[in-house]
Short mmCIF file of N, CA and C in Angstrom, two decimals:
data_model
loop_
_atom_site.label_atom_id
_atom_site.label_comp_id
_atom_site.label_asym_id
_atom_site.label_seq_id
_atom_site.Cartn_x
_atom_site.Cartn_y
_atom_site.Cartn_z
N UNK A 621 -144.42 16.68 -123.48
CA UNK A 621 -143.43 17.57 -124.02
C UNK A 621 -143.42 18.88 -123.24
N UNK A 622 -141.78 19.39 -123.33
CA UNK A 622 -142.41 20.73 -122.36
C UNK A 622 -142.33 21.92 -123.32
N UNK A 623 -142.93 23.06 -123.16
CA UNK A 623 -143.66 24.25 -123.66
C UNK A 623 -142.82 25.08 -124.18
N UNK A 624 -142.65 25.54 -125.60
CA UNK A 624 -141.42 26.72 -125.97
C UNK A 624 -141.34 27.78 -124.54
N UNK A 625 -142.17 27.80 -123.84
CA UNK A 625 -141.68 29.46 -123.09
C UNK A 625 -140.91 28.75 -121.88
N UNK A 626 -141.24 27.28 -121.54
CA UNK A 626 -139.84 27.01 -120.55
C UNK A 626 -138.41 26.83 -121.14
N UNK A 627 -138.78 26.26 -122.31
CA UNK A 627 -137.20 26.14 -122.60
C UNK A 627 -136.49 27.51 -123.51
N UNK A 628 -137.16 28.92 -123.37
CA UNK A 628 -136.52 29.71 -123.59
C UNK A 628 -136.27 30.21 -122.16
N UNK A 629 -137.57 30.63 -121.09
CA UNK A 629 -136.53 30.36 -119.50
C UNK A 629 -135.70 30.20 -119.24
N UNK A 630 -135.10 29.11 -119.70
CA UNK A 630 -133.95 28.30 -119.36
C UNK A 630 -132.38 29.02 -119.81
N UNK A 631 -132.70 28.89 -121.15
CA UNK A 631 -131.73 29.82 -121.91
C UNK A 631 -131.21 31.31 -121.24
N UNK A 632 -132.26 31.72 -121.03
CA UNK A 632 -132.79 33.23 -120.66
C UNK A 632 -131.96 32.97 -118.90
N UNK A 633 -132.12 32.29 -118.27
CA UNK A 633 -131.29 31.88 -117.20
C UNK A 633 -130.35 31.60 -117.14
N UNK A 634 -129.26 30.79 -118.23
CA UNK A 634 -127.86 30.30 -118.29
C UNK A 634 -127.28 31.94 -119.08
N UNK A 635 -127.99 32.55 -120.20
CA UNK A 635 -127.44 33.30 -120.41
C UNK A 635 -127.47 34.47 -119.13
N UNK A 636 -127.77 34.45 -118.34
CA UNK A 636 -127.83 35.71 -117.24
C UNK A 636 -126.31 35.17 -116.52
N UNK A 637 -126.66 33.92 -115.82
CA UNK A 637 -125.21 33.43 -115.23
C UNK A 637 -124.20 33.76 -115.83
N UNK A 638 -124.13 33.41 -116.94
CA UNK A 638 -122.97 33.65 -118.04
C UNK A 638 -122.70 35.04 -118.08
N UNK A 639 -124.01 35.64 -118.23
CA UNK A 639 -123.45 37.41 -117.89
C UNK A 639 -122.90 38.04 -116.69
N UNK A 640 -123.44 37.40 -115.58
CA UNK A 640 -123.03 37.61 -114.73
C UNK A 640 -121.61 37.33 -113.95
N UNK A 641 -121.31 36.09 -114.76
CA UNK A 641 -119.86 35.71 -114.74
C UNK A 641 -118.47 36.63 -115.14
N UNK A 642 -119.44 37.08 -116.37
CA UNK A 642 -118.55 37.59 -117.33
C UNK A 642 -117.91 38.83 -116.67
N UNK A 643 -119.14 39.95 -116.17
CA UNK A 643 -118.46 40.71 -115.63
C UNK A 643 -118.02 40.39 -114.35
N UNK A 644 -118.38 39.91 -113.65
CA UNK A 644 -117.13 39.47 -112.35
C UNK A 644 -115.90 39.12 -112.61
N UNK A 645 -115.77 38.45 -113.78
CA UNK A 645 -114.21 38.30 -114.17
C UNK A 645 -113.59 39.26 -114.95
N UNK A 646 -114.36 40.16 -115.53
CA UNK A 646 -113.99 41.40 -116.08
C UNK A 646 -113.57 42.71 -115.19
N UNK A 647 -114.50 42.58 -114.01
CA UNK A 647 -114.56 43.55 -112.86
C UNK A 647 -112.94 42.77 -112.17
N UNK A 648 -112.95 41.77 -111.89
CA UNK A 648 -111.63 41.42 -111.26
C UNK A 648 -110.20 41.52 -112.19
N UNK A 649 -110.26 41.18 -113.75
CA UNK A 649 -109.03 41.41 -114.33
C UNK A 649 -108.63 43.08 -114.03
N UNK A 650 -109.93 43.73 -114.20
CA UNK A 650 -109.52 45.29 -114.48
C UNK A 650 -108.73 45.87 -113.22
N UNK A 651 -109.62 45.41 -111.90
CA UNK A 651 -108.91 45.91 -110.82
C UNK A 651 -107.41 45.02 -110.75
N UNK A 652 -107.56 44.25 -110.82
CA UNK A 652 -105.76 43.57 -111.09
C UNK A 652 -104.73 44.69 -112.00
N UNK A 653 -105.27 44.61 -112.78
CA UNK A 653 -104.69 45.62 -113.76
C UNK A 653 -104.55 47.35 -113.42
N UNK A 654 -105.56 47.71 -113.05
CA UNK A 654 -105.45 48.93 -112.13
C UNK A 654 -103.98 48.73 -110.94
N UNK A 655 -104.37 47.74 -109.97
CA UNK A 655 -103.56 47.67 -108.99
C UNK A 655 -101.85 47.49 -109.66
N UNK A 656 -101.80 46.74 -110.76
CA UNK A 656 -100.68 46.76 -111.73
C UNK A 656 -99.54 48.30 -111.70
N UNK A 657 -100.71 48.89 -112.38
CA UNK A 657 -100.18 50.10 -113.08
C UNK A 657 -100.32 51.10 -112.10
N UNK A 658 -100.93 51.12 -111.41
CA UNK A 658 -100.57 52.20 -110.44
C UNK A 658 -100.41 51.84 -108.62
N UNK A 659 -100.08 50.64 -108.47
CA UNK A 659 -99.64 50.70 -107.56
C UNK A 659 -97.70 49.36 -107.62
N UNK A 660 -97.97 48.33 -108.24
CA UNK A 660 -97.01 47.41 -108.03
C UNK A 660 -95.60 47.79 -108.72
N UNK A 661 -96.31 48.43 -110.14
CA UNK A 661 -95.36 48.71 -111.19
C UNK A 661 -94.33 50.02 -110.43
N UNK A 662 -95.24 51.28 -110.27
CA UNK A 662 -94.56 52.59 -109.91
C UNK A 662 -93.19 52.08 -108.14
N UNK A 663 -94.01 51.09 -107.40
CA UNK A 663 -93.59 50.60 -106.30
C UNK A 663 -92.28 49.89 -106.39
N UNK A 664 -92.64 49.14 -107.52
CA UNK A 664 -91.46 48.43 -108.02
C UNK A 664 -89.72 48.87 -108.52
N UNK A 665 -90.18 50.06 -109.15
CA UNK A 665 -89.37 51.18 -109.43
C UNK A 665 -89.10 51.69 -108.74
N UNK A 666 -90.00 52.26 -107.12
CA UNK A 666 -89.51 52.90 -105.97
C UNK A 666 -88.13 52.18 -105.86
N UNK A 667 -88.61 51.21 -105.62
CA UNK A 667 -87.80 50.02 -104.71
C UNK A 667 -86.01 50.05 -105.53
N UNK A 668 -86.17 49.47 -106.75
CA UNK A 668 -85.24 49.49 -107.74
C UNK A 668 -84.45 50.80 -107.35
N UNK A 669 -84.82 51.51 -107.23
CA UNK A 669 -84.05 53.26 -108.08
C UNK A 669 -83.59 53.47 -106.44
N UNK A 670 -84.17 53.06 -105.51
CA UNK A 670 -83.79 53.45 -104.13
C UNK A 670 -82.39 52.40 -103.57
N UNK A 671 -82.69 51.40 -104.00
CA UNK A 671 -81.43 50.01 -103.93
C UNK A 671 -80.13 50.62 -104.45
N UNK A 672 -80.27 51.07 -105.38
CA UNK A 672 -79.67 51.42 -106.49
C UNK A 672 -78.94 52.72 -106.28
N UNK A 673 -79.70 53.72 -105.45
CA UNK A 673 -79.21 55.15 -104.96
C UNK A 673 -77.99 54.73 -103.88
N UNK A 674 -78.73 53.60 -102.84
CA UNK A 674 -77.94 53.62 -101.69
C UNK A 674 -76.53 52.77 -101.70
N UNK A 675 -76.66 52.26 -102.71
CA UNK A 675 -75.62 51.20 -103.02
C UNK A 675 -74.72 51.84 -103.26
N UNK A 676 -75.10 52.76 -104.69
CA UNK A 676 -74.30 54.08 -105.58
C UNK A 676 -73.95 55.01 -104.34
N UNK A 677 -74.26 55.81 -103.36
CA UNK A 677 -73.86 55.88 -102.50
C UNK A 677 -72.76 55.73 -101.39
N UNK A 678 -72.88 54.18 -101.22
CA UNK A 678 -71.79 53.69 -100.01
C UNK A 678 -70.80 53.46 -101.22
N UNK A 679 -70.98 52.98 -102.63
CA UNK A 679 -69.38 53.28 -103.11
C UNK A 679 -69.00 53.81 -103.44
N UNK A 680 -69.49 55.30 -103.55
CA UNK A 680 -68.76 56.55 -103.53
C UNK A 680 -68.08 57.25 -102.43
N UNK A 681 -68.71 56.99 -100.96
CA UNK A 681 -68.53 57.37 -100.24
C UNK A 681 -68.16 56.48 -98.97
N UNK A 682 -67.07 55.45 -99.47
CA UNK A 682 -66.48 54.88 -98.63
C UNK A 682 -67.09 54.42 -97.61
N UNK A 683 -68.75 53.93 -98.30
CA UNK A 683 -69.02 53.06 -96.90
C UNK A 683 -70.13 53.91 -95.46
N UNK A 684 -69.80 55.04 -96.43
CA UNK A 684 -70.73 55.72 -95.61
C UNK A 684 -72.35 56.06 -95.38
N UNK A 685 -73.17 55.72 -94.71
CA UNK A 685 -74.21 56.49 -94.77
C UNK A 685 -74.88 56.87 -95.28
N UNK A 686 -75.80 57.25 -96.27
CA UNK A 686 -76.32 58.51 -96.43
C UNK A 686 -77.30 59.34 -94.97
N UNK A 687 -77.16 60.38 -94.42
CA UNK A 687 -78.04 61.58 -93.90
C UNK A 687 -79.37 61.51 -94.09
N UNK A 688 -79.44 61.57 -95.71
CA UNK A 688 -80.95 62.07 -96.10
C UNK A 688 -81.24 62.02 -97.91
N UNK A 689 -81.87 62.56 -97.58
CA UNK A 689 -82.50 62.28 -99.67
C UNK A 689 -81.35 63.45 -99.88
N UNK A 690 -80.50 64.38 -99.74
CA UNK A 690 -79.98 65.36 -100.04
C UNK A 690 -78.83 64.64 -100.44
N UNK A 691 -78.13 63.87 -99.69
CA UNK A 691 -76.71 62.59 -99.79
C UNK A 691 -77.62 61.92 -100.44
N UNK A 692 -78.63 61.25 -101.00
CA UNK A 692 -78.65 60.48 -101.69
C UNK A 692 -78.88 61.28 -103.34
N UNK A 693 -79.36 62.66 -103.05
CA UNK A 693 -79.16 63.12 -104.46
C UNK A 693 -77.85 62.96 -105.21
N UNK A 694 -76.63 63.03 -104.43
CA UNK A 694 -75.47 63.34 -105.00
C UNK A 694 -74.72 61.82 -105.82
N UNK A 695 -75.94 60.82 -105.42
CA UNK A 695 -75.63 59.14 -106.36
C UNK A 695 -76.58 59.22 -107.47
N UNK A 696 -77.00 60.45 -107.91
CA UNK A 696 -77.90 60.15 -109.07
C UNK A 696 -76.64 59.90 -110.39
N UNK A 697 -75.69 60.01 -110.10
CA UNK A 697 -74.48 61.07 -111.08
C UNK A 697 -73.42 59.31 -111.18
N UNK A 698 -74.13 57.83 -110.82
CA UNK A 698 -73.27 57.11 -110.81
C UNK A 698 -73.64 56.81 -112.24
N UNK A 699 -72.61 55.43 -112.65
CA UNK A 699 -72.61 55.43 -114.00
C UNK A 699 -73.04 53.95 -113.75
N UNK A 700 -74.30 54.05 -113.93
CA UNK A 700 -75.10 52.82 -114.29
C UNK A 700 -76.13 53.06 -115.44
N UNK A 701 -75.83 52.49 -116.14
CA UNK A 701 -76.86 52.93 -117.03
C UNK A 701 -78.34 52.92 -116.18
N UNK A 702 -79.40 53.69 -116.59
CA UNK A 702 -80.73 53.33 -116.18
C UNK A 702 -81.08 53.51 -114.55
N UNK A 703 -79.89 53.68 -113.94
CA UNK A 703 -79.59 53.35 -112.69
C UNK A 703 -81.17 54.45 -111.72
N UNK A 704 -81.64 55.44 -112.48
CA UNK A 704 -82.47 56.26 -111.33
C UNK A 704 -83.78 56.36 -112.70
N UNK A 705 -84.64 55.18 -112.31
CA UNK A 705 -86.00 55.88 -112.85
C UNK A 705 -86.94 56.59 -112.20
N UNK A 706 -86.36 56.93 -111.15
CA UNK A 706 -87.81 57.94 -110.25
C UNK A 706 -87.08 58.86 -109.64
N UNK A 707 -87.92 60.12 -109.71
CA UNK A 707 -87.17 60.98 -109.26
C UNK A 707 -87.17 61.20 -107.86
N UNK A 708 -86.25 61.99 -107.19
CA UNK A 708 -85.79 61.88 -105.32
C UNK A 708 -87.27 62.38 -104.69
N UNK A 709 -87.79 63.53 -105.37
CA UNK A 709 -88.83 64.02 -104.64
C UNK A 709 -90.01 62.93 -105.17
N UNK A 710 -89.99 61.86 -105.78
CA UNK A 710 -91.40 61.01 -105.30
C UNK A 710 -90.74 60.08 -104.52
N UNK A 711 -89.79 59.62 -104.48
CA UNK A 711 -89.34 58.43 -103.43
C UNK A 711 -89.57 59.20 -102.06
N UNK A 712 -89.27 60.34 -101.73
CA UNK A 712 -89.64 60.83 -100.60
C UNK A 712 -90.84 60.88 -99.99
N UNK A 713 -91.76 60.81 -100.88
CA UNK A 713 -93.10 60.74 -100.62
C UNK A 713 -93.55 58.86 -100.60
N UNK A 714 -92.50 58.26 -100.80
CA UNK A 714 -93.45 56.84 -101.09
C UNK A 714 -92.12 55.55 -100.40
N UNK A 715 -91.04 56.49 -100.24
CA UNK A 715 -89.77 55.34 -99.72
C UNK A 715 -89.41 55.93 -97.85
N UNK A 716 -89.45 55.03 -97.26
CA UNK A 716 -88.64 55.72 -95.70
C UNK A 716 -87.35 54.78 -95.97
N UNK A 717 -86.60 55.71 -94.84
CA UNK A 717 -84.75 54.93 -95.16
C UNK A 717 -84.87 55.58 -93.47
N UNK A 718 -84.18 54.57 -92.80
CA UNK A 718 -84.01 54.57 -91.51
C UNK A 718 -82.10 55.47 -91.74
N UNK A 719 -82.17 56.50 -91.79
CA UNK A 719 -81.12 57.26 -92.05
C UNK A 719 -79.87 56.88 -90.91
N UNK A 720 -80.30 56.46 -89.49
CA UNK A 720 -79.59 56.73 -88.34
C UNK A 720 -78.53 55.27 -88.66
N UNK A 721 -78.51 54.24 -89.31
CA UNK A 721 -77.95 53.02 -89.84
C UNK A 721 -76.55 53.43 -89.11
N UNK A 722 -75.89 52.70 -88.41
CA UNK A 722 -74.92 52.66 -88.15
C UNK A 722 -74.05 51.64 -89.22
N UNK A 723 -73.16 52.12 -90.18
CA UNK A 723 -73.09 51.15 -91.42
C UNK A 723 -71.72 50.17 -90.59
N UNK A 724 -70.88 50.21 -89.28
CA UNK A 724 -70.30 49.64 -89.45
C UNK A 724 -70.96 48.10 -88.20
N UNK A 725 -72.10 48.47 -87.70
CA UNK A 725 -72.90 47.65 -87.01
C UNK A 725 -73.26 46.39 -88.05
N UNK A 726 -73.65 47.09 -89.08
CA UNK A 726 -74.46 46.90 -90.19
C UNK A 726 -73.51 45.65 -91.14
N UNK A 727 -72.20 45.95 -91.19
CA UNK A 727 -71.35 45.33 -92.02
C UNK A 727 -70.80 44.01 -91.32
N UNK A 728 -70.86 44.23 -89.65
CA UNK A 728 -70.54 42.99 -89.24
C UNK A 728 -71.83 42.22 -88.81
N UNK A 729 -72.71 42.43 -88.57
CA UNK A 729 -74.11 41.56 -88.90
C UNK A 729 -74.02 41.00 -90.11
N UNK A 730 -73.42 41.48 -91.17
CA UNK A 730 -74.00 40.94 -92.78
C UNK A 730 -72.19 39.70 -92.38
N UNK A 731 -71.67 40.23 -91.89
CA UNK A 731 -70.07 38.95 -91.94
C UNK A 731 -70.29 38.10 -90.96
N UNK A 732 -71.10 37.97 -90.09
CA UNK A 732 -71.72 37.18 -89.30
C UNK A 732 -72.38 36.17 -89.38
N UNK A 733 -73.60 36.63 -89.82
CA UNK A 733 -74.50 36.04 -90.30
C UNK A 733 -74.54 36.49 -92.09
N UNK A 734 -74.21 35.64 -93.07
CA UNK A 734 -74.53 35.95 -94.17
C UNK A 734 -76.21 35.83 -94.88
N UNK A 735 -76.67 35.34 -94.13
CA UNK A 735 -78.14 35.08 -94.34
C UNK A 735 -79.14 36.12 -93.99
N UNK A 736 -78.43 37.34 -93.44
CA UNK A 736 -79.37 38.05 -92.54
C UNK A 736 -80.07 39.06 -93.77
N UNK A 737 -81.39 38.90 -93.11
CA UNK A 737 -82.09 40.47 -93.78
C UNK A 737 -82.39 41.56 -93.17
N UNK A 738 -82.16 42.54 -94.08
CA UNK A 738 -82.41 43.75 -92.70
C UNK A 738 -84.09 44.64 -93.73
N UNK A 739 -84.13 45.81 -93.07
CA UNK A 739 -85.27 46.49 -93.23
C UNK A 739 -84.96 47.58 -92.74
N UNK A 740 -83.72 48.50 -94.14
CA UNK A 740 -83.58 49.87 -93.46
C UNK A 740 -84.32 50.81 -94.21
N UNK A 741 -85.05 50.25 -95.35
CA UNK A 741 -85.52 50.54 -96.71
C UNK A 741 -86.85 50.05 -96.36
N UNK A 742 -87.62 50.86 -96.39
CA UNK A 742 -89.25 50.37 -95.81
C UNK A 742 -90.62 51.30 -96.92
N UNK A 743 -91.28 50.73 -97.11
CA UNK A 743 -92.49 52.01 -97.86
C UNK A 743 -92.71 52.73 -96.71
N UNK A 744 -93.35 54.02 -97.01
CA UNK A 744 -93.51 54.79 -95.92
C UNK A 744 -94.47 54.29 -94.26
N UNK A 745 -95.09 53.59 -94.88
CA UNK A 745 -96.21 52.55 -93.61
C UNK A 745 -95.12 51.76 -92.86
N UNK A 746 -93.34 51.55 -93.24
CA UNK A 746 -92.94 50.71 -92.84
C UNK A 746 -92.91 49.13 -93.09
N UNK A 747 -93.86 48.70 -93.96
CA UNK A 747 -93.84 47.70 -94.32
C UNK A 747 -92.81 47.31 -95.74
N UNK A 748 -91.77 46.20 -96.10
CA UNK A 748 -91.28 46.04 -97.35
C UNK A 748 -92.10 46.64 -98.21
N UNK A 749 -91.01 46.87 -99.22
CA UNK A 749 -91.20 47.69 -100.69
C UNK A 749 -91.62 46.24 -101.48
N UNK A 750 -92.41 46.33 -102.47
CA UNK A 750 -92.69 45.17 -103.16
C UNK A 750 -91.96 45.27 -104.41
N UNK A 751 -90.94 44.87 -104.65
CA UNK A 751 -89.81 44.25 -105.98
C UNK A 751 -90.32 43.91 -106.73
N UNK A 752 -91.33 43.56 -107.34
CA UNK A 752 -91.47 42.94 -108.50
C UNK A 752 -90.63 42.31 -109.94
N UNK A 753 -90.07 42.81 -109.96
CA UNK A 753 -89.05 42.71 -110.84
C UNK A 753 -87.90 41.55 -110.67
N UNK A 754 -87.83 41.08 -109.40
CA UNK A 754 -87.06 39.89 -108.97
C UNK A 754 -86.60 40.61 -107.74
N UNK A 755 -85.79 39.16 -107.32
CA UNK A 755 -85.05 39.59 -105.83
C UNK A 755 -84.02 40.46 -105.88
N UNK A 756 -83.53 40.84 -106.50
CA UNK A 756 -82.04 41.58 -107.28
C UNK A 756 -83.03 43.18 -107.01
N UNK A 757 -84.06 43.61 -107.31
CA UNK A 757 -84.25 45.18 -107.19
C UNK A 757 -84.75 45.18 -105.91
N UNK A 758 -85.14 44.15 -104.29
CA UNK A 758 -85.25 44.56 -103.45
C UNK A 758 -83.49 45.78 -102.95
N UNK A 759 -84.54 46.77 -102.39
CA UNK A 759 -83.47 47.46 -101.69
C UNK A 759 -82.57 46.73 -100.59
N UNK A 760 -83.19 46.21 -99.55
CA UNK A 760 -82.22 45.77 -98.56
C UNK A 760 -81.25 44.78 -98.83
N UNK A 761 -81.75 43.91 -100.12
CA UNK A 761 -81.04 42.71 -100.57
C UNK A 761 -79.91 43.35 -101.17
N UNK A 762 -80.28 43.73 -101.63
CA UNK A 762 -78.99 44.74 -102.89
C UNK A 762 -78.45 45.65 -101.91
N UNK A 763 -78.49 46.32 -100.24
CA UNK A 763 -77.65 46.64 -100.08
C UNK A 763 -76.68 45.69 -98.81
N UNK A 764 -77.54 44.16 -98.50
CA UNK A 764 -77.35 43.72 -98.17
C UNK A 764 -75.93 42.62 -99.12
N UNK A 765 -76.52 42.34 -100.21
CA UNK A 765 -75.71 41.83 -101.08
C UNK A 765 -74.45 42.72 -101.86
N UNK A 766 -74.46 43.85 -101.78
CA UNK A 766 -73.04 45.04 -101.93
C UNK A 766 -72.47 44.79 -100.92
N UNK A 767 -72.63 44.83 -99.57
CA UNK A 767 -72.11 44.69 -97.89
C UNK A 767 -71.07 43.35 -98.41
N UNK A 768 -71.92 42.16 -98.59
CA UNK A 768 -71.41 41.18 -98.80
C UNK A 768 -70.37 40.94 -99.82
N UNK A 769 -70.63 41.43 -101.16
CA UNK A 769 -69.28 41.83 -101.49
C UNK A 769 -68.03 42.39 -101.61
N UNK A 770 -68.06 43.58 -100.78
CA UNK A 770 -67.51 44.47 -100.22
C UNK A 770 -66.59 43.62 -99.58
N UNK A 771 -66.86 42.43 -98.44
CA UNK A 771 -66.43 42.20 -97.28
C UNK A 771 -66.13 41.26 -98.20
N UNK A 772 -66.44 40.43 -99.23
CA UNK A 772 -65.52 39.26 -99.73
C UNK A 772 -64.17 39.57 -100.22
N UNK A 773 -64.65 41.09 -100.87
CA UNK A 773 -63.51 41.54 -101.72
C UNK A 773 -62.19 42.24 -100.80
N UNK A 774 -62.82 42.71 -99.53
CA UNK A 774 -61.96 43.42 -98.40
C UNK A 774 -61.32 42.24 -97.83
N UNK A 775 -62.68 41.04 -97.38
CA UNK A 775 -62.15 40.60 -96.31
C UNK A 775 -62.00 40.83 -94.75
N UNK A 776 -62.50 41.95 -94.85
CA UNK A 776 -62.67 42.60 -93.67
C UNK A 776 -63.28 43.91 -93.85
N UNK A 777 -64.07 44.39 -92.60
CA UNK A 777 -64.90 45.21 -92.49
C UNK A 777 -64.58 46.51 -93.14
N UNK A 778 -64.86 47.00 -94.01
CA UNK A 778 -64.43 48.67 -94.56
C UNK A 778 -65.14 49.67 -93.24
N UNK A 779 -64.06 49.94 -93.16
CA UNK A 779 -64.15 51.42 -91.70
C UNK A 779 -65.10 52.44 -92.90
N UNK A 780 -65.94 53.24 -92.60
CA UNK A 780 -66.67 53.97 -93.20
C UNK A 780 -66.13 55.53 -93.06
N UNK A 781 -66.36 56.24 -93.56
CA UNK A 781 -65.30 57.75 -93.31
C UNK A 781 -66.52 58.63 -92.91
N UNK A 782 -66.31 59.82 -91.75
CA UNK A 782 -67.04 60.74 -90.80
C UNK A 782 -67.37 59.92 -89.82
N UNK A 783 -68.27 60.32 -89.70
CA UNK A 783 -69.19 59.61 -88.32
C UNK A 783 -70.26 59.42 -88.70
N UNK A 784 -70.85 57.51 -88.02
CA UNK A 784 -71.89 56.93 -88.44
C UNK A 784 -72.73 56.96 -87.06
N UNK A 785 -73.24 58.10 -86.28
CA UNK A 785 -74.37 58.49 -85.16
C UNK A 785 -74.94 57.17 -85.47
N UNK A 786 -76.03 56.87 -84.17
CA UNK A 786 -77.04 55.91 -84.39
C UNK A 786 -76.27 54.51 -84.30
N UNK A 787 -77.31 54.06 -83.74
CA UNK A 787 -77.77 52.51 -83.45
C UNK A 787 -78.83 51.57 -84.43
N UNK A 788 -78.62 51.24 -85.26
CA UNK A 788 -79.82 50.61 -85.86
C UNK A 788 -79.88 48.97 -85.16
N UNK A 789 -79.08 48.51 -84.74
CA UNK A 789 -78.98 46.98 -84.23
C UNK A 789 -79.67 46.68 -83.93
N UNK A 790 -81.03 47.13 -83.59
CA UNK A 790 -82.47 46.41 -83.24
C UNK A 790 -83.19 46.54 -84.23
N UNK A 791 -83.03 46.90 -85.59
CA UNK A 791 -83.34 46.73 -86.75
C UNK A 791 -83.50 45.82 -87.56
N UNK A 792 -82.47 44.98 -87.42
CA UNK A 792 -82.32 43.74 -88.38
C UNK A 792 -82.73 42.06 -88.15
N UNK A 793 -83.18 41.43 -88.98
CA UNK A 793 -83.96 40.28 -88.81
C UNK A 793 -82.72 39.08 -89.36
N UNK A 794 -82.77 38.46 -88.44
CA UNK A 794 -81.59 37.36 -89.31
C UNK A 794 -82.70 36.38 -89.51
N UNK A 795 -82.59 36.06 -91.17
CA UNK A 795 -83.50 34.83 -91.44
C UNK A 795 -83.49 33.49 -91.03
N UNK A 796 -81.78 33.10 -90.46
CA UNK A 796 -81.47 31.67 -90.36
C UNK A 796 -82.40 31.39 -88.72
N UNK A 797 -82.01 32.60 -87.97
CA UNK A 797 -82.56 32.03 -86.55
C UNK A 797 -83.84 33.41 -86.07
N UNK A 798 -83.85 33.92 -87.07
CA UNK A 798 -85.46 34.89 -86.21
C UNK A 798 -85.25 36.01 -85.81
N UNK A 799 -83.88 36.21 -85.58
CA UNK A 799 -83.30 37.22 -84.49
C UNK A 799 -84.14 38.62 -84.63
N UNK A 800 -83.53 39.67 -83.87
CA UNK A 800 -84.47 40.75 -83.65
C UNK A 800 -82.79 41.86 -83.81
N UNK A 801 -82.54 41.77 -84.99
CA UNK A 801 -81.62 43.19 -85.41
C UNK A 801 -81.80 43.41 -86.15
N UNK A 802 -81.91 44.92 -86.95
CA UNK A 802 -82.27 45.23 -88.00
C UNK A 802 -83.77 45.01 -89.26
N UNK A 803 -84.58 44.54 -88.29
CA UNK A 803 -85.59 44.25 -88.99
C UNK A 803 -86.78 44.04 -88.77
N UNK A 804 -88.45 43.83 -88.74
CA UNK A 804 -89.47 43.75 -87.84
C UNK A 804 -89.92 42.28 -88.47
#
């Protein structure tokens, strides 16, 4: 027979694993959850409220541009409900917008190729904004997918009003074949 003090050992050993389990999966939900709330969630909203500015934007302004966060202040005032949950001065700190967009480059790439993605809307590192929320609050999609309706509903390219400076055409990525416009 074997001896009460091995087979409390034993115990004394599965319960350690077990503890030890416990918090590793405790240590990993929390940082999930951390990374949640302060990085995916607030990001997510970048993304949303910035889609949402530039869109509000080109249909106020015929297609045009925005300059800078200063033109994009003046789309806080569209009538979407809900339309701006973050305010301009943190997107500035956490959104880049390739401002120089030539929008009418921009409009016949998207009638071209309807598949194309671009990347004028970047986190500040340049890398995509992470959407969470679905494909509908990526920025480029949503201003890729306004372009596209625009041009169903025109039919043809909307001329944009002032002057659209800049070249972005080496910007954009067409998904169907790889290409190298509009995107990295």
């Amino acid at each position: 027979m074997s001896s009460p003090h091995r087979h409390i050992s034993v115990w004394k050993r599965l319960l350690l694993v077990f503890v030890v389990i416990f918090v590793v999966v405790v240590a990993k939900v929390s940082y999930d959850l951390y990374q949640l709330v302060y990085y995916k969630i607030p990001e997510s909203y970048d993304a949303w409220t910035t889609g949402t500015l530039v869109v509000g934007y080109l249909q106020t302004h015929t297609n045009q541009w925005p300059k800078g966060w200063e033109d994009l202040r003046s789309a806080t005032n569209i009538n979407q409900p809900m339309s701006v949950f973050v305010p301009i001065d943190r997107l500035r700190q956490s959104v880049k917008i390739d401002w120089q967009v030539d929008i009418t480059n921009l409009q016949e790439l998207v009638r071209t190729n309807p598949r194309v993605r671009v990347h004028v809307v970047t986190r500040m590192d340049g890398l995509p904004l992470r959407a969470k929320w679905g494909p509908d609050t990526e920025p480029n999609a949503k201003i890729v997918r306004y372009l596209k309706m625009t041009l169903t509903t025109s039919n043809t390219t909307l001329e944009p009003t002032g002057d659209s400076a800049g070249s972005s055409a080496s910007r954009a990525t067409s998904s169907a074949a790889g290409g190298s416009a509009f995107g990295r």
